[in-house]
Every structure is written in structure tokens, then in C-alpha cells.
mmCIF file of C-alpha atoms and ligand atoms in Angstrom:
data_model
loop_
_atom_site.group_PDB
_atom_site.id
_atom_site.type_symbol
_atom_site.label_atom_id
_atom_site.label_comp_id
_atom_site.label_asym_id
_atom_site.label_seq_id
_atom_site.Cartn_x
_atom_site.Cartn_y
_atom_site.Cartn_z
ATOM 1 C CA UNK A 1 -11.225 -26.990 23.073
ATOM 2 C CA UNK A 2 -9.599 -28.147 19.920
ATOM 3 C CA UNK A 3 -11.422 -29.515 16.954
ATOM 4 C CA UNK A 4 -10.396 -32.750 15.765
ATOM 5 C CA UNK A 5 -12.205 -34.661 12.513
ATOM 6 C CA UNK A 6 -12.567 -38.361 13.275
ATOM 7 C CA UNK A 7 -11.154 -40.676 10.281
ATOM 8 C CA UNK A 8 -11.815 -43.945 11.388
ATOM 9 C CA UNK A 9 -14.391 -45.824 13.421
ATOM 10 C CA UNK A 10 -12.812 -48.410 15.569
ATOM 11 C CA UNK A 11 -14.761 -50.163 17.749
ATOM 12 C CA UNK A 12 -18.021 -49.261 19.861
ATOM 13 C CA UNK A 13 -17.486 -49.374 23.462
ATOM 14 C CA UNK A 14 -20.720 -51.145 24.380
ATOM 15 C CA UNK A 15 -20.129 -50.902 28.106
ATOM 16 C CA UNK A 16 -21.526 -47.210 27.886
ATOM 17 C CA UNK A 17 -25.322 -46.961 28.038
ATOM 18 C CA UNK A 18 -24.768 -44.049 25.193
ATOM 19 C CA UNK A 19 -22.752 -46.482 23.111
ATOM 20 C CA UNK A 20 -19.882 -44.283 22.622
ATOM 21 C CA UNK A 21 -17.176 -45.465 20.344
ATOM 22 C CA UNK A 22 -13.339 -45.611 19.618
ATOM 23 C CA UNK A 23 -12.248 -43.442 16.924
ATOM 24 C CA UNK A 24 -9.209 -42.199 15.233
ATOM 25 C CA UNK A 25 -8.666 -38.642 14.116
ATOM 26 C CA UNK A 26 -6.951 -36.476 11.715
ATOM 27 C CA UNK A 27 -4.250 -35.744 14.175
ATOM 28 C CA UNK A 28 -3.791 -39.744 14.443
ATOM 29 C CA UNK A 29 -5.010 -39.305 18.127
ATOM 30 C CA UNK A 30 -7.321 -42.196 19.644
ATOM 31 C CA UNK A 31 -10.569 -40.505 21.220
ATOM 32 C CA UNK A 32 -13.729 -41.940 22.792
ATOM 33 C CA UNK A 33 -16.547 -39.989 20.632
ATOM 34 C CA UNK A 34 -19.847 -39.199 22.380
ATOM 35 C CA UNK A 35 -22.617 -38.976 19.755
ATOM 36 C CA UNK A 36 -24.779 -35.891 19.442
ATOM 37 C CA UNK A 37 -27.500 -38.248 18.096
ATOM 38 C CA UNK A 38 -27.575 -40.805 21.077
ATOM 39 C CA UNK A 39 -30.451 -41.149 23.150
ATOM 40 C CA UNK A 40 -29.674 -38.611 25.933
ATOM 41 C CA UNK A 41 -29.328 -35.849 23.343
ATOM 42 C CA UNK A 42 -26.960 -33.207 22.917
ATOM 43 C CA UNK A 43 -27.745 -32.034 26.594
ATOM 44 C CA UNK A 44 -25.726 -34.799 27.256
ATOM 45 C CA UNK A 45 -22.288 -33.735 25.496
ATOM 46 C CA UNK A 46 -23.044 -30.332 27.110
ATOM 47 C CA UNK A 47 -22.812 -31.651 30.080
ATOM 48 C CA UNK A 48 -19.957 -33.551 29.369
ATOM 49 C CA UNK A 49 -17.875 -30.228 28.092
ATOM 50 C CA UNK A 50 -19.224 -28.008 31.304
ATOM 51 C CA UNK A 51 -18.939 -30.704 34.104
ATOM 52 C CA UNK A 52 -15.325 -31.984 32.535
ATOM 53 C CA UNK A 53 -13.880 -28.446 31.894
ATOM 54 C CA UNK A 54 -14.936 -27.222 35.066
ATOM 55 C CA UNK A 55 -13.573 -30.492 36.945
ATOM 56 C CA UNK A 56 -10.206 -29.450 35.094
ATOM 57 C CA UNK A 57 -10.478 -25.673 36.153
ATOM 58 C CA UNK A 58 -10.951 -27.083 39.555
ATOM 59 C CA UNK A 59 -7.691 -29.140 39.563
ATOM 60 C CA UNK A 60 -9.073 -32.193 38.528
ATOM 61 C CA UNK A 61 -7.576 -34.821 36.196
ATOM 62 C CA UNK A 62 -9.916 -35.238 33.413
ATOM 63 C CA UNK A 63 -8.607 -36.542 29.482
ATOM 64 C CA UNK A 64 -8.872 -33.936 27.257
ATOM 65 C CA UNK A 65 -11.905 -32.786 25.847
ATOM 66 C CA UNK A 66 -12.212 -31.729 22.198
ATOM 67 C CA UNK A 67 -14.792 -31.238 19.465
ATOM 68 C CA UNK A 68 -15.113 -33.828 16.830
ATOM 69 C CA UNK A 69 -16.349 -33.215 13.493
ATOM 70 C CA UNK A 70 -17.882 -36.647 12.046
ATOM 71 C CA UNK A 71 -18.599 -37.600 8.952
ATOM 72 C CA UNK A 72 -21.130 -40.890 8.942
ATOM 73 C CA UNK A 73 -19.226 -42.470 5.859
ATOM 74 C CA UNK A 74 -16.414 -43.307 8.449
ATOM 75 C CA UNK A 75 -18.484 -46.259 9.741
ATOM 76 C CA UNK A 76 -19.834 -47.693 6.392
ATOM 77 C CA UNK A 77 -18.235 -51.051 6.845
ATOM 78 C CA UNK A 78 -19.950 -51.581 10.743
ATOM 79 C CA UNK A 79 -22.791 -53.858 9.991
ATOM 80 C CA UNK A 80 -24.730 -53.281 13.128
ATOM 81 C CA UNK A 81 -27.577 -51.072 12.452
ATOM 82 C CA UNK A 82 -27.703 -49.258 15.741
ATOM 83 C CA UNK A 83 -24.481 -48.061 14.858
ATOM 84 C CA UNK A 84 -25.240 -46.967 11.383
ATOM 85 C CA UNK A 85 -28.388 -45.225 12.958
ATOM 86 C CA UNK A 86 -25.969 -43.351 15.511
ATOM 87 C CA UNK A 87 -23.606 -41.930 12.811
ATOM 88 C CA UNK A 88 -26.472 -40.869 10.653
ATOM 89 C CA UNK A 89 -27.849 -38.732 13.607
ATOM 90 C CA UNK A 90 -24.762 -37.525 14.581
ATOM 91 C CA UNK A 91 -23.424 -35.954 11.180
ATOM 92 C CA UNK A 92 -21.338 -32.548 12.083
ATOM 93 C CA UNK A 93 -20.154 -31.737 15.105
ATOM 94 C CA UNK A 94 -19.776 -34.222 18.653
ATOM 95 C CA UNK A 95 -17.940 -34.025 21.587
ATOM 96 C CA UNK A 96 -14.591 -36.777 22.260
ATOM 97 C CA UNK A 97 -12.429 -37.340 24.943
ATOM 98 C CA UNK A 98 -8.702 -38.398 24.893
ATOM 99 C CA UNK A 99 -8.521 -42.406 25.042
ATOM 100 C CA UNK A 100 -6.365 -43.114 27.724
ATOM 101 C CA UNK A 101 -4.672 -46.363 26.788
ATOM 102 C CA UNK A 102 -4.418 -49.064 29.184
ATOM 103 C CA UNK A 103 -6.558 -47.445 31.752
ATOM 104 C CA UNK A 104 -8.257 -49.997 34.071
ATOM 105 C CA UNK A 105 -11.810 -49.770 35.352
ATOM 106 C CA UNK A 106 -11.897 -48.365 38.990
ATOM 107 C CA UNK A 107 -11.535 -50.781 41.303
ATOM 108 C CA UNK A 108 -10.380 -49.435 45.019
ATOM 109 C CA UNK A 109 -12.203 -46.326 46.754
ATOM 110 C CA UNK A 110 -9.347 -46.876 49.435
ATOM 111 C CA UNK A 111 -6.405 -45.984 47.037
ATOM 112 C CA UNK A 112 -7.687 -42.544 46.516
ATOM 113 C CA UNK A 113 -6.579 -39.823 48.621
ATOM 114 C CA UNK A 114 -9.358 -38.480 50.992
ATOM 115 C CA UNK A 115 -8.751 -34.905 49.720
ATOM 116 C CA UNK A 116 -9.053 -35.786 46.318
ATOM 117 C CA UNK A 117 -12.279 -37.871 47.343
ATOM 118 C CA UNK A 118 -13.809 -35.115 48.585
ATOM 119 C CA UNK A 119 -13.265 -32.638 45.780
ATOM 120 C CA UNK A 120 -14.793 -34.995 43.510
ATOM 121 C CA UNK A 121 -17.962 -35.751 45.788
ATOM 122 C CA UNK A 122 -17.846 -32.039 46.156
ATOM 123 C CA UNK A 123 -17.824 -31.193 42.363
ATOM 124 C CA UNK A 124 -20.317 -33.755 41.351
ATOM 125 C CA UNK A 125 -22.686 -32.238 44.074
ATOM 126 C CA UNK A 126 -22.210 -28.846 42.452
ATOM 127 C CA UNK A 127 -22.885 -30.168 38.862
ATOM 128 C CA UNK A 128 -25.784 -32.731 40.187
ATOM 129 C CA UNK A 129 -24.163 -35.717 38.410
ATOM 130 C CA UNK A 130 -26.069 -38.632 39.033
ATOM 131 C CA UNK A 131 -23.459 -41.341 37.478
ATOM 132 C CA UNK A 132 -20.720 -41.821 39.960
ATOM 133 C CA UNK A 133 -21.776 -44.738 41.910
ATOM 134 C CA UNK A 134 -20.416 -47.791 43.140
ATOM 135 C CA UNK A 135 -22.014 -49.948 39.905
ATOM 136 C CA UNK A 136 -20.913 -47.434 37.247
ATOM 137 C CA UNK A 137 -18.021 -45.125 38.969
ATOM 138 C CA UNK A 138 -17.040 -43.699 35.798
ATOM 139 C CA UNK A 139 -13.566 -43.035 37.035
ATOM 140 C CA UNK A 140 -10.322 -44.945 35.460
ATOM 141 C CA UNK A 141 -7.398 -45.684 37.202
ATOM 142 C CA UNK A 142 -4.452 -44.755 34.630
ATOM 143 C CA UNK A 143 -0.743 -44.314 35.448
ATOM 144 C CA UNK A 144 -1.896 -44.933 39.118
ATOM 145 C CA UNK A 145 -4.041 -42.257 39.364
ATOM 146 C CA UNK A 146 -7.798 -41.687 39.355
ATOM 147 C CA UNK A 147 -9.147 -40.000 36.235
ATOM 148 C CA UNK A 148 -12.735 -38.684 35.960
ATOM 149 C CA UNK A 149 -14.858 -39.764 32.574
ATOM 150 C CA UNK A 150 -18.283 -39.646 31.610
ATOM 151 C CA UNK A 151 -19.938 -36.018 32.966
ATOM 152 C CA UNK A 152 -23.207 -36.837 30.609
ATOM 153 C CA UNK A 153 -25.417 -36.849 33.292
ATOM 154 C CA UNK A 154 -24.363 -33.968 35.115
ATOM 155 C CA UNK A 155 -27.230 -31.329 35.233
ATOM 156 C CA UNK A 156 -29.458 -33.943 35.061
ATOM 157 C CA UNK A 157 -32.719 -31.882 35.727
ATOM 158 C CA UNK A 158 -31.896 -29.089 32.586
ATOM 159 C CA UNK A 159 -34.173 -31.155 30.359
ATOM 160 C CA UNK A 160 -35.894 -27.954 29.013
ATOM 161 C CA UNK A 161 -34.616 -24.390 27.983
ATOM 162 C CA UNK A 162 -37.401 -22.917 30.014
ATOM 163 C CA UNK A 163 -36.504 -24.623 33.467
ATOM 164 C CA UNK A 164 -35.806 -22.109 36.140
ATOM 165 C CA UNK A 165 -32.181 -22.522 36.905
ATOM 166 C CA UNK A 166 -31.739 -21.101 39.953
ATOM 167 C CA UNK A 167 -34.774 -22.821 41.185
ATOM 168 C CA UNK A 168 -33.123 -26.277 39.909
ATOM 169 C CA UNK A 169 -30.034 -24.996 42.033
ATOM 170 C CA UNK A 170 -31.665 -24.572 45.169
ATOM 171 C CA UNK A 171 -33.162 -28.202 45.071
ATOM 172 C CA UNK A 172 -31.850 -30.731 47.408
ATOM 173 C CA UNK A 173 -29.669 -33.240 45.741
ATOM 174 C CA UNK A 174 -30.198 -36.505 48.039
ATOM 175 C CA UNK A 175 -28.580 -38.803 45.278
ATOM 176 C CA UNK A 176 -25.145 -37.679 46.169
ATOM 177 C CA UNK A 177 -25.545 -40.258 48.974
ATOM 178 C CA UNK A 178 -25.111 -43.017 46.085
ATOM 179 C CA UNK A 179 -21.403 -41.517 45.696
ATOM 180 C CA UNK A 180 -18.694 -44.149 45.275
ATOM 181 C CA UNK A 181 -16.346 -42.327 46.628
ATOM 182 C CA UNK A 182 -18.756 -40.256 49.647
ATOM 183 C CA UNK A 183 -17.592 -43.172 52.301
ATOM 184 C CA UNK A 184 -13.431 -42.160 51.472
ATOM 185 C CA UNK A 185 -13.994 -38.263 51.419
ATOM 186 C CA UNK A 186 -12.043 -36.460 53.766
ATOM 187 C CA UNK A 187 -13.961 -32.892 54.908
ATOM 188 C CA UNK A 188 -16.411 -31.787 52.216
ATOM 189 C CA UNK A 189 -16.772 -28.495 54.170
ATOM 190 C CA UNK A 190 -12.711 -27.884 53.330
ATOM 191 C CA UNK A 191 -13.739 -29.086 49.591
ATOM 192 C CA UNK A 192 -16.026 -26.478 49.543
ATOM 193 C CA UNK A 193 -13.557 -23.928 50.894
ATOM 194 C CA UNK A 194 -10.693 -25.018 48.522
ATOM 195 C CA UNK A 195 -13.040 -24.831 45.321
ATOM 196 C CA UNK A 196 -16.184 -22.830 45.370
ATOM 197 C CA UNK A 197 -13.964 -19.463 45.044
ATOM 198 C CA UNK A 198 -12.394 -20.614 41.992
ATOM 199 C CA UNK A 199 -16.102 -21.018 40.194
ATOM 200 C CA UNK A 200 -15.958 -17.212 39.804
ATOM 201 C CA UNK A 201 -17.605 -14.914 36.738
ATOM 202 C CA UNK A 202 -14.444 -15.614 34.592
ATOM 203 C CA UNK A 203 -14.338 -19.180 34.830
ATOM 204 C CA UNK A 204 -18.407 -18.899 34.189
ATOM 205 C CA UNK A 205 -17.800 -16.666 31.278
ATOM 206 C CA UNK A 206 -15.366 -19.495 29.732
ATOM 207 C CA UNK A 207 -17.609 -22.468 30.371
ATOM 208 C CA UNK A 208 -20.335 -20.397 28.969
ATOM 209 C CA UNK A 209 -18.529 -19.924 25.625
ATOM 210 C CA UNK A 210 -17.632 -23.748 25.210
ATOM 211 C CA UNK A 211 -21.490 -24.685 24.752
ATOM 212 C CA UNK A 212 -22.665 -24.494 21.218
ATOM 213 C CA UNK A 213 -25.785 -22.746 21.259
ATOM 214 C CA UNK A 214 -27.791 -24.947 19.036
ATOM 215 C CA UNK A 215 -27.144 -27.942 21.732
ATOM 216 C CA UNK A 216 -28.501 -25.844 24.320
ATOM 217 C CA UNK A 217 -28.948 -21.931 25.478
ATOM 218 C CA UNK A 218 -25.626 -21.446 27.690
ATOM 219 C CA UNK A 219 -27.072 -18.895 30.127
ATOM 220 C CA UNK A 220 -29.190 -21.311 32.377
ATOM 221 C CA UNK A 221 -25.818 -23.219 33.051
ATOM 222 C CA UNK A 222 -24.186 -20.202 34.355
ATOM 223 C CA UNK A 223 -26.912 -19.256 36.348
ATOM 224 C CA UNK A 224 -27.111 -22.845 38.207
ATOM 225 C CA UNK A 225 -23.375 -23.185 38.891
ATOM 226 C CA UNK A 226 -23.406 -19.684 39.941
ATOM 227 C CA UNK A 227 -25.930 -20.430 42.553
ATOM 228 C CA UNK A 228 -24.468 -23.606 43.407
ATOM 229 C CA UNK A 229 -21.251 -22.014 43.979
ATOM 230 C CA UNK A 230 -22.775 -19.855 46.187
ATOM 231 C CA UNK A 231 -24.231 -22.350 48.670
ATOM 232 C CA UNK A 232 -20.944 -24.505 48.207
ATOM 233 C CA UNK A 233 -20.871 -24.834 51.927
ATOM 234 C CA UNK A 234 -24.207 -25.926 52.230
ATOM 235 C CA UNK A 235 -24.231 -28.766 49.509
ATOM 236 C CA UNK A 236 -21.026 -30.033 51.255
ATOM 237 C CA UNK A 237 -23.179 -30.166 54.348
ATOM 238 C CA UNK A 238 -25.907 -31.595 52.759
ATOM 239 C CA UNK A 239 -23.398 -34.472 51.296
ATOM 240 C CA UNK A 240 -22.006 -34.824 54.779
ATOM 241 C CA UNK A 241 -25.343 -35.625 56.135
ATOM 242 C CA UNK A 242 -25.806 -38.225 53.462
ATOM 243 C CA UNK A 243 -23.089 -40.326 54.498
ATOM 244 C CA UNK A 244 -25.403 -41.496 57.386
HETATM 245 N N1 ATP B 301 -11.001 -41.278 28.074
HETATM 246 C C1 ATP B 301 -11.254 -42.565 27.927
HETATM 247 N N2 ATP B 301 -10.272 -43.430 27.998
HETATM 248 C C2 ATP B 301 -10.539 -45.081 28.334
HETATM 249 N N3 ATP B 301 -11.928 -45.547 27.790
HETATM 250 C C3 ATP B 301 -12.884 -44.599 28.325
HETATM 251 C C4 ATP B 301 -12.330 -43.209 28.368
HETATM 252 N N4 ATP B 301 -13.786 -42.796 27.923
HETATM 253 C C5 ATP B 301 -14.461 -44.159 28.321
HETATM 254 N N5 ATP B 301 -13.745 -44.862 28.682
HETATM 255 C C6 ATP B 301 -14.669 -46.572 28.380
HETATM 256 O O1 ATP B 301 -15.807 -46.429 28.116
HETATM 257 C C7 ATP B 301 -16.896 -46.645 28.619
HETATM 258 C C8 ATP B 301 -17.990 -45.812 28.282
HETATM 259 O O2 ATP B 301 -17.975 -44.446 28.422
HETATM 260 P P1 ATP B 301 -18.813 -43.547 29.071
HETATM 261 O O3 ATP B 301 -19.207 -43.922 30.442
HETATM 262 O O4 ATP B 301 -18.261 -42.197 28.861
HETATM 263 O O5 ATP B 301 -20.204 -43.888 28.206
HETATM 264 P P2 ATP B 301 -21.539 -43.449 28.798
HETATM 265 O O6 ATP B 301 -22.296 -44.105 27.448
HETATM 266 O O7 ATP B 301 -21.832 -42.317 29.010
HETATM 267 O O8 ATP B 301 -21.679 -44.196 29.862
HETATM 268 P P3 ATP B 301 -22.835 -44.908 30.942
HETATM 269 O O9 ATP B 301 -23.754 -46.044 30.670
HETATM 270 O O10 ATP B 301 -21.813 -44.683 32.039
HETATM 271 O O11 ATP B 301 -23.523 -43.650 30.872
HETATM 272 C C9 ATP B 301 -16.230 -46.167 30.158
HETATM 273 O O12 ATP B 301 -16.770 -46.994 30.939
HETATM 274 C C10 ATP B 301 -14.555 -46.781 29.826
HETATM 275 O O13 ATP B 301 -14.800 -48.016 30.229
HETATM 276 MG MG1 MG B 302 -20.112 -44.290 31.920
#
């Protein structure tokens, strides 16, 4: 992952619960900045990195994810005290996603290829992402294809460094029943057969190295994902059962 530096606060994205911001960076690009100091805390940024880069490694379309250095002074002209608070609480390293200009809110599950839909459902089941529902799909349509954003609610049970990741990985995940693409998905066991073998030790080591240790202990994420991938077919069957 590259590191960029935010140079201009452009505007808040108020539809996002964590109030991410559109920023300009020192490479002249536009990015969606996810603040370390937002209410969800640095673990939401770890989830963004790990689930986002895992999705990319599985062949799913995710905007480039970068580390973003923030000097809170770029936002001095913002009058909103809530924004000032976020900026102050997030000085230093954060995470940002390449901004997809002109992307549209996801509207039509029927437009997604069933195999792709199955891959996305299986990924979200693997990482226990609770944020891909019809009300809040966290998918964008850009140049006619579907892009995955906002993985901050993945690993949603990883609230503490001392929670047992292998035990968490064995828990049921009934919330997959709310997934926006579940009705559209093709065979989930086929998706598991395609994707689970890709979650190997080399990939897990690469993901672990992306986690800033001052944000969260990295090893539990590795253990969790290894255990989840080993249950790849079982989690596909669980999602199948949730189709009702
Ligand atoms: N890479 C991107 N390109 C274009 N628009 C984006 C991008 N990332 C986010 N957005 C827009 O900003 C909104 C908020 O972003 P995001 O969903 O990541 O924030 P959040 O605070 O985690 O949201 P949530 O309320 O779902 O938890 C998205 O719904 C989308 O409209
Ligand atoms: Mg969102």
C-alpha cells in the first residue's frame, strides 16, 4: 500500500456514519479519507485494510486503498465543530480510498453477475461484514461495473485484543441473511471452492504486515481468517440456509 499526504479538505461525505471526507492529496488525486479518530476507532480502519485488500486478492473490484497522513490544519476553514474534532483526533496516519468520480449508488442487484454476487456474499461471510444490506449496500456502480467500498464493519466482533479469534471464527453468522446480494448469488459452495484456496499463508502474511500494530494486534486477524477459510464450505452452506 502506498502512503499519501492529504493536502486539502474538500468536503465531508455526510451520508457515511463515520463522516469520511473527500480530500485532495500530494499526488493530485482525490481520496475518501476514513478518520482514525471517528467513533468506530482504529479497528474500523484495520477492517477497511484487511477486508478490502483480501477482497482485491480474491479478484473483487475495490478502489485502491492507501495510508493517508493528515495534518489537521488542512481543515482550519471548516466551521463545523464536529469536523474540527475529527481532524484533531486523527492527526497522523489514517486510511483513504481512491475516489471513484461519477460513481452511482448501487441500485440494481439484478445487474450483477450471479457468480460475482456469490463471491461477494462469500467474502462478506468470511470476514463477517454486517454492512452490505439493501438499506446500506456499500457498493458503487462505476463505468458499468460493481465496486466494493466500506469494509469498516467487517470483523465486527473483534472489539478487543484478548478476544479469542478461533472461537470468534467458529461462531454462526446469521446476519448474512440481510446481505443485499444473497438473493442474486449463484452457487455459494462454488464460490467457496473458487476463493477459499486463495486464502493461503502467503496472503495472510501479506495482510498481517499491512496492519499498523499501534491500531490493533495483527495476529488475531490472521488466526480468524485462517479458521474462517478452513470452514469455507460450511460458511457457504450457512449463507445458503439463510436464503430461506
Ligand atoms: N471510493 C469512493 N468513491 C466514490 N464515493 C465513495 C467512495 N467511498 C465512499 N464513497 C461515498 O461516501 C459514502 C460514505 O462512505 P463509506 O460508506 O465508506 O463511509 P462510512 O462512514 O463507513 O459509512 P457507513 O454509514 O456505511 O458506515 C458512500 O456511501 C459513498 O457514497
Ligand atoms: Mg458506508
